[in-house]
XYZ file of N, CA and C in Angstrom:
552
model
N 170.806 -9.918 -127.086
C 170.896 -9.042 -128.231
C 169.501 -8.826 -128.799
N 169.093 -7.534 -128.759
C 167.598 -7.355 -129.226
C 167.830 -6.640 -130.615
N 168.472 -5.529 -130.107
C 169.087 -4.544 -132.032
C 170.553 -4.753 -131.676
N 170.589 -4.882 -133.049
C 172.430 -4.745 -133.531
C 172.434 -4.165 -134.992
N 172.885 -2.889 -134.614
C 173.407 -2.637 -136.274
C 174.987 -3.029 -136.347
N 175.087 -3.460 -137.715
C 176.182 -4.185 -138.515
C 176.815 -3.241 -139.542
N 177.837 -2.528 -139.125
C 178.642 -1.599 -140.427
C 179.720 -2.419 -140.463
N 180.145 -1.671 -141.665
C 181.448 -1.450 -142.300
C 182.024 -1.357 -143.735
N 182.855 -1.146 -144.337
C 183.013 -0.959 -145.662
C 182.715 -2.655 -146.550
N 182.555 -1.820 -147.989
C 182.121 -2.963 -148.754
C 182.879 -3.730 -148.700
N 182.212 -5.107 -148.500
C 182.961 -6.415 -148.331
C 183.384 -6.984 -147.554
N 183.174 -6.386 -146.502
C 183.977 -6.351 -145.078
C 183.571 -7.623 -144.373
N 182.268 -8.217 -144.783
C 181.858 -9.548 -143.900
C 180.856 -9.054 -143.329
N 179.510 -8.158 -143.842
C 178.397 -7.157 -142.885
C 177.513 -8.127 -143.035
N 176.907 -8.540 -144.107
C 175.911 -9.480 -144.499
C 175.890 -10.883 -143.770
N 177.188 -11.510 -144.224
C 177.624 -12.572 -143.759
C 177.042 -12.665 -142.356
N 177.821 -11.613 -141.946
C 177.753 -11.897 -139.977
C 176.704 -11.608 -139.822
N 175.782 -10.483 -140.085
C 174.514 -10.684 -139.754
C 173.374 -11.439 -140.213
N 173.654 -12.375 -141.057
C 172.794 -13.318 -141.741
C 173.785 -14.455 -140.185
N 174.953 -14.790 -139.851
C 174.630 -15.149 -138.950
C 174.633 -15.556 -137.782
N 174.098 -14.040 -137.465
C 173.446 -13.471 -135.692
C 172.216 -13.906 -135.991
N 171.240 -13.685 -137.260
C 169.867 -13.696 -137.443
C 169.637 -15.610 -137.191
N 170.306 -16.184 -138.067
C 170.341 -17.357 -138.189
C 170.679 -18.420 -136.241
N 171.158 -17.259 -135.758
C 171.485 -18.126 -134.473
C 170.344 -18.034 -133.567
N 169.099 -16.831 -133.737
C 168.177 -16.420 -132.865
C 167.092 -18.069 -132.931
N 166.960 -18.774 -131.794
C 165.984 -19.766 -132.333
C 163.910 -19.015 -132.781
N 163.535 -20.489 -133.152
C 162.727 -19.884 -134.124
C 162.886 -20.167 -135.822
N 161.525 -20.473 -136.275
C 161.585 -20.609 -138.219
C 161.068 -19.722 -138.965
N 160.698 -18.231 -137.858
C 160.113 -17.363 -139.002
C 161.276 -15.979 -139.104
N 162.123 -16.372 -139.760
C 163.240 -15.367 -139.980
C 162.241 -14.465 -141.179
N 162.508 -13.268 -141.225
C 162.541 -11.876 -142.005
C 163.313 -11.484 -142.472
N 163.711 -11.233 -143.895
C 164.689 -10.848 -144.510
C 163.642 -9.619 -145.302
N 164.573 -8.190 -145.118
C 163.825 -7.352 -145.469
C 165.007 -6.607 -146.492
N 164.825 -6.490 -147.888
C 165.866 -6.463 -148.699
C 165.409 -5.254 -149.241
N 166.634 -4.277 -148.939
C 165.903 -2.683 -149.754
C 166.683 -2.310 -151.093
N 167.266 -3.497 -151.642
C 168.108 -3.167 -152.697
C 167.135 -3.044 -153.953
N 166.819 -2.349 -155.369
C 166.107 -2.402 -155.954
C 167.367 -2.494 -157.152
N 167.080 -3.899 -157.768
C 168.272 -4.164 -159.172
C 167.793 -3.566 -160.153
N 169.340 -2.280 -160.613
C 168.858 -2.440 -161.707
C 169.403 -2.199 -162.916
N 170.325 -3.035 -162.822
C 171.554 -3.770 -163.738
C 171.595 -5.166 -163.639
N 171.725 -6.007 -164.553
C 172.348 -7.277 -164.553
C 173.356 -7.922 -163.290
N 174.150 -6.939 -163.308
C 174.878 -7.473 -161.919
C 174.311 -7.408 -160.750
N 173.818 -6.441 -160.778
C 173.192 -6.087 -159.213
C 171.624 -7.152 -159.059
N 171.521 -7.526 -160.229
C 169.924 -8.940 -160.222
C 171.131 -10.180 -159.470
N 172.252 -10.449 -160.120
C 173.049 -11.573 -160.054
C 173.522 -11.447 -158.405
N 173.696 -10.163 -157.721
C 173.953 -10.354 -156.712
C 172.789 -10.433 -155.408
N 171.507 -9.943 -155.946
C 170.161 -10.200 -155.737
C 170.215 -11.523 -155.506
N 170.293 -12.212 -156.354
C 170.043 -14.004 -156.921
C 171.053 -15.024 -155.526
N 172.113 -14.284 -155.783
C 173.150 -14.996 -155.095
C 172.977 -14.820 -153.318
N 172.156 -13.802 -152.840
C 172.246 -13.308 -151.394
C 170.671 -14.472 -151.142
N 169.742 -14.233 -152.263
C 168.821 -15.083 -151.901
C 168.971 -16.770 -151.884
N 170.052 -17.106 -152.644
C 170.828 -18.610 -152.628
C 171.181 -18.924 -151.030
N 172.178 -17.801 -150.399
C 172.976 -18.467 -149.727
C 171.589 -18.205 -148.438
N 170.944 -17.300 -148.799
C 169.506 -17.417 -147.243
C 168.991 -18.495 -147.382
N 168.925 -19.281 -148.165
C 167.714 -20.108 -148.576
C 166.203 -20.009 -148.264
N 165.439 -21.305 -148.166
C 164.438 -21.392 -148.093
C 164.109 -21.131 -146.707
N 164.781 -21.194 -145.455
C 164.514 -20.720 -144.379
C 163.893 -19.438 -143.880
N 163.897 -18.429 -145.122
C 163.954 -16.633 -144.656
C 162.616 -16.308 -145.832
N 161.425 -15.808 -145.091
C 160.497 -14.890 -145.964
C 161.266 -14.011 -146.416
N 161.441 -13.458 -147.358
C 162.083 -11.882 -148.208
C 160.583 -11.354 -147.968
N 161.359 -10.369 -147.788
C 159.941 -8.736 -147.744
C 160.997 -7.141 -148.983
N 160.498 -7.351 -149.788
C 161.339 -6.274 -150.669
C 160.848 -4.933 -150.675
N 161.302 -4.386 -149.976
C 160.579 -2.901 -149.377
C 161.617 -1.594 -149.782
N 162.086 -0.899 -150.811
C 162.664 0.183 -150.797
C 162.625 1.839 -150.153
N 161.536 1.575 -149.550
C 161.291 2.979 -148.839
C 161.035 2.953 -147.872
N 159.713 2.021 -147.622
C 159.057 2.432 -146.183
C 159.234 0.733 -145.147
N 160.458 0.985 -144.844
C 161.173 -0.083 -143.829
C 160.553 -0.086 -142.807
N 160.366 0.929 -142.203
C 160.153 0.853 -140.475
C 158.282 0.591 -140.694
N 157.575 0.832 -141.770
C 156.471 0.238 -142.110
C 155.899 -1.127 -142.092
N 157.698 -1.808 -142.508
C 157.474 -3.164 -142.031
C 157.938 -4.171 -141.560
N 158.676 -3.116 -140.420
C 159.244 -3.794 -139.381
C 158.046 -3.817 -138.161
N 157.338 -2.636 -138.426
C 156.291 -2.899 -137.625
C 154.900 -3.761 -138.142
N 154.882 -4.229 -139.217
C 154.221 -5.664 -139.819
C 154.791 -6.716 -139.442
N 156.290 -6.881 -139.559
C 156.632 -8.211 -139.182
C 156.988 -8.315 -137.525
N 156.930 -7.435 -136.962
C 158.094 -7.002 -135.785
C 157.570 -8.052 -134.977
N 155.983 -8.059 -135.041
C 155.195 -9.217 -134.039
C 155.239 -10.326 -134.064
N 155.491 -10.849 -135.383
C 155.141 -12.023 -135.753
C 156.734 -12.924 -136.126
N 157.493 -12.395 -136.270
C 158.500 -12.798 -136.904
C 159.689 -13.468 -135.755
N 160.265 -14.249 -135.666
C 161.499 -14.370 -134.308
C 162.201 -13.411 -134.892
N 162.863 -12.772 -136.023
C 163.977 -12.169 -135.818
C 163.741 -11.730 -137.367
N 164.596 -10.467 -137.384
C 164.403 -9.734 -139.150
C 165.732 -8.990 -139.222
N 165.735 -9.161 -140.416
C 166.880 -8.781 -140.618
C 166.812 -7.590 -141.978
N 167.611 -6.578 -142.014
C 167.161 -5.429 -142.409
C 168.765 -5.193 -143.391
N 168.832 -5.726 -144.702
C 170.093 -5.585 -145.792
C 169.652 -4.853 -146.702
N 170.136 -3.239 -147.136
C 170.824 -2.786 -146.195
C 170.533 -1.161 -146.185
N 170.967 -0.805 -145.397
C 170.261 1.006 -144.902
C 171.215 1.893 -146.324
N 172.269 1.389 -146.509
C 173.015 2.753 -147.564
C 171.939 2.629 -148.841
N 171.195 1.560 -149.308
C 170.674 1.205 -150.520
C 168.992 1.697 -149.734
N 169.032 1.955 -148.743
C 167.498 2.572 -148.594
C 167.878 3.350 -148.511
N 168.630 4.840 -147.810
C 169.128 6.326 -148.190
C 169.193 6.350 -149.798
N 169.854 5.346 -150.254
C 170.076 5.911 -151.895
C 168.468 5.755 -152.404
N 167.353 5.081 -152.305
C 166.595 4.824 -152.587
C 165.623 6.420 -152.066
N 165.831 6.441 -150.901
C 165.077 7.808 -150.304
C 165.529 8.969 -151.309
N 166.839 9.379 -151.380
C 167.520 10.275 -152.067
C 166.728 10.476 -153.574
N 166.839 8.909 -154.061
C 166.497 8.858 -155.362
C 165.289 9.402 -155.247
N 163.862 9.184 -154.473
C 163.008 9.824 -154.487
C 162.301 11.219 -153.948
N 163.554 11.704 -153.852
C 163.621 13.440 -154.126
C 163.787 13.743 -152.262
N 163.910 12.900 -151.730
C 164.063 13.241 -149.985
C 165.152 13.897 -149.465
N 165.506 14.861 -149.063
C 166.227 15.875 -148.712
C 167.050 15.291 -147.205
N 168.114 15.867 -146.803
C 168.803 15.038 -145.475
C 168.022 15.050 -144.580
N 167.237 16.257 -144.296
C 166.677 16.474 -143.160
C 165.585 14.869 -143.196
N 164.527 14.892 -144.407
C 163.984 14.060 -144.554
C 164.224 12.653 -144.336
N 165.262 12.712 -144.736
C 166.158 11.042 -144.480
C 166.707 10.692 -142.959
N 166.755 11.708 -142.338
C 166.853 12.160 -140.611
C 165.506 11.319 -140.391
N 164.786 11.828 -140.886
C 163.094 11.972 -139.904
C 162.669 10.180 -140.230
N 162.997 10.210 -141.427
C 162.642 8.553 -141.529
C 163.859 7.624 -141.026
N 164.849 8.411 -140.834
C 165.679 7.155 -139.917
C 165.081 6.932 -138.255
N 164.910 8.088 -137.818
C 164.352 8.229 -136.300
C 162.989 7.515 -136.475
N 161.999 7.807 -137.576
C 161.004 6.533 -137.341
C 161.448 5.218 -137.542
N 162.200 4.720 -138.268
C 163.130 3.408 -138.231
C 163.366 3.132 -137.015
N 164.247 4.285 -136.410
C 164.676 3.728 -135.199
C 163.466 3.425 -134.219
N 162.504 4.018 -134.313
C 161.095 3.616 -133.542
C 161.059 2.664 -133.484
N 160.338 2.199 -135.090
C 159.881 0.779 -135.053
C 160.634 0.203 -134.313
N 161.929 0.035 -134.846
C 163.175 -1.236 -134.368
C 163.133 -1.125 -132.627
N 162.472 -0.111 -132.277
C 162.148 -0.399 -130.810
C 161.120 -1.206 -130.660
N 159.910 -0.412 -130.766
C 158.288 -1.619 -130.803
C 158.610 -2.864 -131.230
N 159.809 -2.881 -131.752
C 159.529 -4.953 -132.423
C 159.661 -6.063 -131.471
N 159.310 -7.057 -131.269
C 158.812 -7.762 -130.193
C 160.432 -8.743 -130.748
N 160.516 -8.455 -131.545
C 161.703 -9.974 -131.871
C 163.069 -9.002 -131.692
N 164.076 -9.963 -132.378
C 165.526 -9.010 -132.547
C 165.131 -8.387 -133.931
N 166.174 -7.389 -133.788
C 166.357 -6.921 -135.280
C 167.748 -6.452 -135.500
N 168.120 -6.698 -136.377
C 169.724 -6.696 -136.986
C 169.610 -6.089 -138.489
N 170.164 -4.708 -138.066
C 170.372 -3.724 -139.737
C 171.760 -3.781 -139.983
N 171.786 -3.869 -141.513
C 173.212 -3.685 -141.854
C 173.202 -2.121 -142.711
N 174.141 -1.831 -142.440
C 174.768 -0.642 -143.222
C 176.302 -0.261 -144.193
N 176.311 0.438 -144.278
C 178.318 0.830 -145.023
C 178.138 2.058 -143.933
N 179.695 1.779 -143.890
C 180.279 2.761 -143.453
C 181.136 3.562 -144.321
N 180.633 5.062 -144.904
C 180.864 5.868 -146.152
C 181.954 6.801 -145.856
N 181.937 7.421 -144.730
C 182.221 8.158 -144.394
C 183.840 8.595 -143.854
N 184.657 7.522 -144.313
C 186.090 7.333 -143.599
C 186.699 7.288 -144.648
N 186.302 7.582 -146.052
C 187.230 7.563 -147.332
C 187.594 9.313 -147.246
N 187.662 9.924 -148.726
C 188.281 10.922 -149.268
C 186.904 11.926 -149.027
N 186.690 13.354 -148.930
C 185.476 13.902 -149.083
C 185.259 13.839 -150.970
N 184.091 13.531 -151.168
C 183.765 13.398 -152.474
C 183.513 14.365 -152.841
N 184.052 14.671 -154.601
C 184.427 15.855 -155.517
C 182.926 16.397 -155.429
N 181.779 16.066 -155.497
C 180.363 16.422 -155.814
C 179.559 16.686 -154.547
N 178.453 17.498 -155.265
C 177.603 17.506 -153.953
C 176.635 16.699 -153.958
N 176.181 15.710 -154.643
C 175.264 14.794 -154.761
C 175.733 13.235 -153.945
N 177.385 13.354 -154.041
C 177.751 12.052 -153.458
C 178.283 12.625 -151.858
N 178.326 14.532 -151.815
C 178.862 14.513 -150.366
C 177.276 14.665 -149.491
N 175.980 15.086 -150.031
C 174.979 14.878 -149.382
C 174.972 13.461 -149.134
N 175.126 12.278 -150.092
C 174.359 11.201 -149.869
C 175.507 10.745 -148.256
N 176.736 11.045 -148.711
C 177.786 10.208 -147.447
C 177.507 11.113 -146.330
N 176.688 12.390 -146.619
C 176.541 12.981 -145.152
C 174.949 12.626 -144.112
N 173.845 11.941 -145.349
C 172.908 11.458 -144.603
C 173.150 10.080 -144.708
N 174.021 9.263 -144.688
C 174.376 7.919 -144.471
C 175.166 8.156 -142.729
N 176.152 8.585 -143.109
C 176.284 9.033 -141.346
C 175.907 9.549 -140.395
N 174.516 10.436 -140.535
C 173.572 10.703 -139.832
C 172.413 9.647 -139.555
N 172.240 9.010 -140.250
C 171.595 7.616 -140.064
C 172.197 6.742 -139.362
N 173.437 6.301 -139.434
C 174.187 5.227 -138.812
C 174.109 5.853 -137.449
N 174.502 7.151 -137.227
C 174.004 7.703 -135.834
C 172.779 7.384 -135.607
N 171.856 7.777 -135.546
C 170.510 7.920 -135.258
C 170.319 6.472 -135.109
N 170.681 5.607 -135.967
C 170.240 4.137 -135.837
C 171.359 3.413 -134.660
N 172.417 3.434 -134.488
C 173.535 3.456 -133.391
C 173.180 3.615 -132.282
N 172.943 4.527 -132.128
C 171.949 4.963 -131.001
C 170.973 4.466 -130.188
N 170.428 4.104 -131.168
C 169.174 3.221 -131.030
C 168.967 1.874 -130.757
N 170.278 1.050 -131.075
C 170.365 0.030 -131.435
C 171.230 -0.472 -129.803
N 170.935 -1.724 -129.491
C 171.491 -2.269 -128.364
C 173.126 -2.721 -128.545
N 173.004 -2.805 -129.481
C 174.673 -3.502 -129.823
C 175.274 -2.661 -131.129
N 176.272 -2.476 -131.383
C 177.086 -1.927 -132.917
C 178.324 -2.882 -132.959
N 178.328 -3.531 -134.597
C 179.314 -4.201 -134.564
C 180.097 -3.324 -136.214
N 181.165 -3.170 -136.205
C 181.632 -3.218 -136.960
C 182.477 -4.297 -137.835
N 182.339 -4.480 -138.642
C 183.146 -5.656 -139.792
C 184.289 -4.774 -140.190
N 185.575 -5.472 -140.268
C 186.904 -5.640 -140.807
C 187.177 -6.762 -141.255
N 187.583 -6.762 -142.629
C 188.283 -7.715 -143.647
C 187.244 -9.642 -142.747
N 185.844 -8.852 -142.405
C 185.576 -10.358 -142.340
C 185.691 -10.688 -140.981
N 186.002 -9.704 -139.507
C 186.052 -9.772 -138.738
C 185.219 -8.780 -137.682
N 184.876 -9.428 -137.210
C 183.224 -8.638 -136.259
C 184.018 -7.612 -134.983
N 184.181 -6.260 -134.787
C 184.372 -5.537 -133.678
C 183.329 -4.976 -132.876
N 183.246 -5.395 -131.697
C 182.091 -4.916 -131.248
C 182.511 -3.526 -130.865
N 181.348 -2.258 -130.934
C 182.111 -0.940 -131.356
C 180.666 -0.564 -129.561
N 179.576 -0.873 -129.606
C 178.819 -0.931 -128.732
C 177.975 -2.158 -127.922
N 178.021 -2.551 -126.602
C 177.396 -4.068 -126.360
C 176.956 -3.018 -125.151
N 175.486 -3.893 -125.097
C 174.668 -3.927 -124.134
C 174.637 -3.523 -122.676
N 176.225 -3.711 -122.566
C 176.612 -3.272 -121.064
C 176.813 -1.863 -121.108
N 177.233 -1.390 -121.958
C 177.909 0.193 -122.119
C 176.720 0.920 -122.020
N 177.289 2.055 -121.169
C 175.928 2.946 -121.447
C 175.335 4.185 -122.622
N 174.261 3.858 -122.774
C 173.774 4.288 -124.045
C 174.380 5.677 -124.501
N 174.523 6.179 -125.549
C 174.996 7.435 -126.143
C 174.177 8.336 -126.149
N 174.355 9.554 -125.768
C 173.186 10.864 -126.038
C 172.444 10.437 -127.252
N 172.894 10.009 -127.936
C 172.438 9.806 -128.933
C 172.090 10.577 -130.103
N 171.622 9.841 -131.148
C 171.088 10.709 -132.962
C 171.854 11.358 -133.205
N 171.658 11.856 -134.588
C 172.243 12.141 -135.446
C 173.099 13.797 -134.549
N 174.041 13.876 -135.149
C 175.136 15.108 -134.320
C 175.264 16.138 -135.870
């Protein structure tokens, strides 16, 4: 397993399991690359609590925008990184005025890096896109460049697992042959 992206809906067990695939790669220089930026009380508390259960084992790298910037900083040096999570870097891109197309172009450099990296790398994501179409156009852009990303990064990625209620489906493994690929 070199890439594995990790979807599925909130709660589903995404983190969990890929905190640990990351945790099984041997090696003591784990990468935890956290694109969540708190900024509410709860969302610090759930900050607090994801950095509890990593412990002291995992450098944090807190990067909201430019990920694949430092995946190719750590990519060399690191046994394994782990990338929580892509919907909170789209919302982060979005927030800073980036258009779909834009959020395309920086997922495909994502997907670069996550090639050049010498270690594994394991992204987690949500999967947005299997609910109701949303009343707005601000929440149907964001769920339409979240699934153009999960493509593009899918693609890219050697393995896809999906999470259910806490249970890992492998949706792509290593043997299968690769998808035309990106975003459709």
């Amino acid at each position: 397993m070199r890439t594995t992206l990790v979807t599925g809906g909130c709660r589903s067990g995404k983190s969990r399991y890929a905190q640990t695939l990351a945790e099984a790669v041997p090696g003591k220089h784990r990468c935890y690359v956290a694109t969540c930026v708190p900024l509410d009380a709860e969302m610090a508390d759930r900050v607090t609590r994801h950095q509890a259960e990593r412990g002291s084992d995992w450098q944090t790298v807190e990067e909201a925008i430019e990920v694949a910037r430092v995946i190719d900083a750590q990519g060399a040096v690191a046994d394994v990184i782990l990338v929580d999570c892509l919907t909170l870097w789209i919302s982060n891109l979005m927030g800073a005025g980036r258009e779909i197309d834009e959020v395309v172009a920086a997922a495909r450099e994502l997907a670069e890096a996550v090639g050049r990296a010498a270690c594994p790398v394991i992204l987690v994501t949500n999967e947005v896109g299997a609910g109701i179409v949303p009343e707005n156009a601000l929440a149907r852009a964001y769920r339409d460049a979240a699934g153009l990303v999960n493509q593009t990064l899918a693609a890219a990625c050697d393995r896809v697992v999906w999470t259910v209620a806490g249970i890992p489906v492998t949706v792509k493994s290593p043997s299968e042959p690769a998808s035309s690929g990106g975003a459709q």
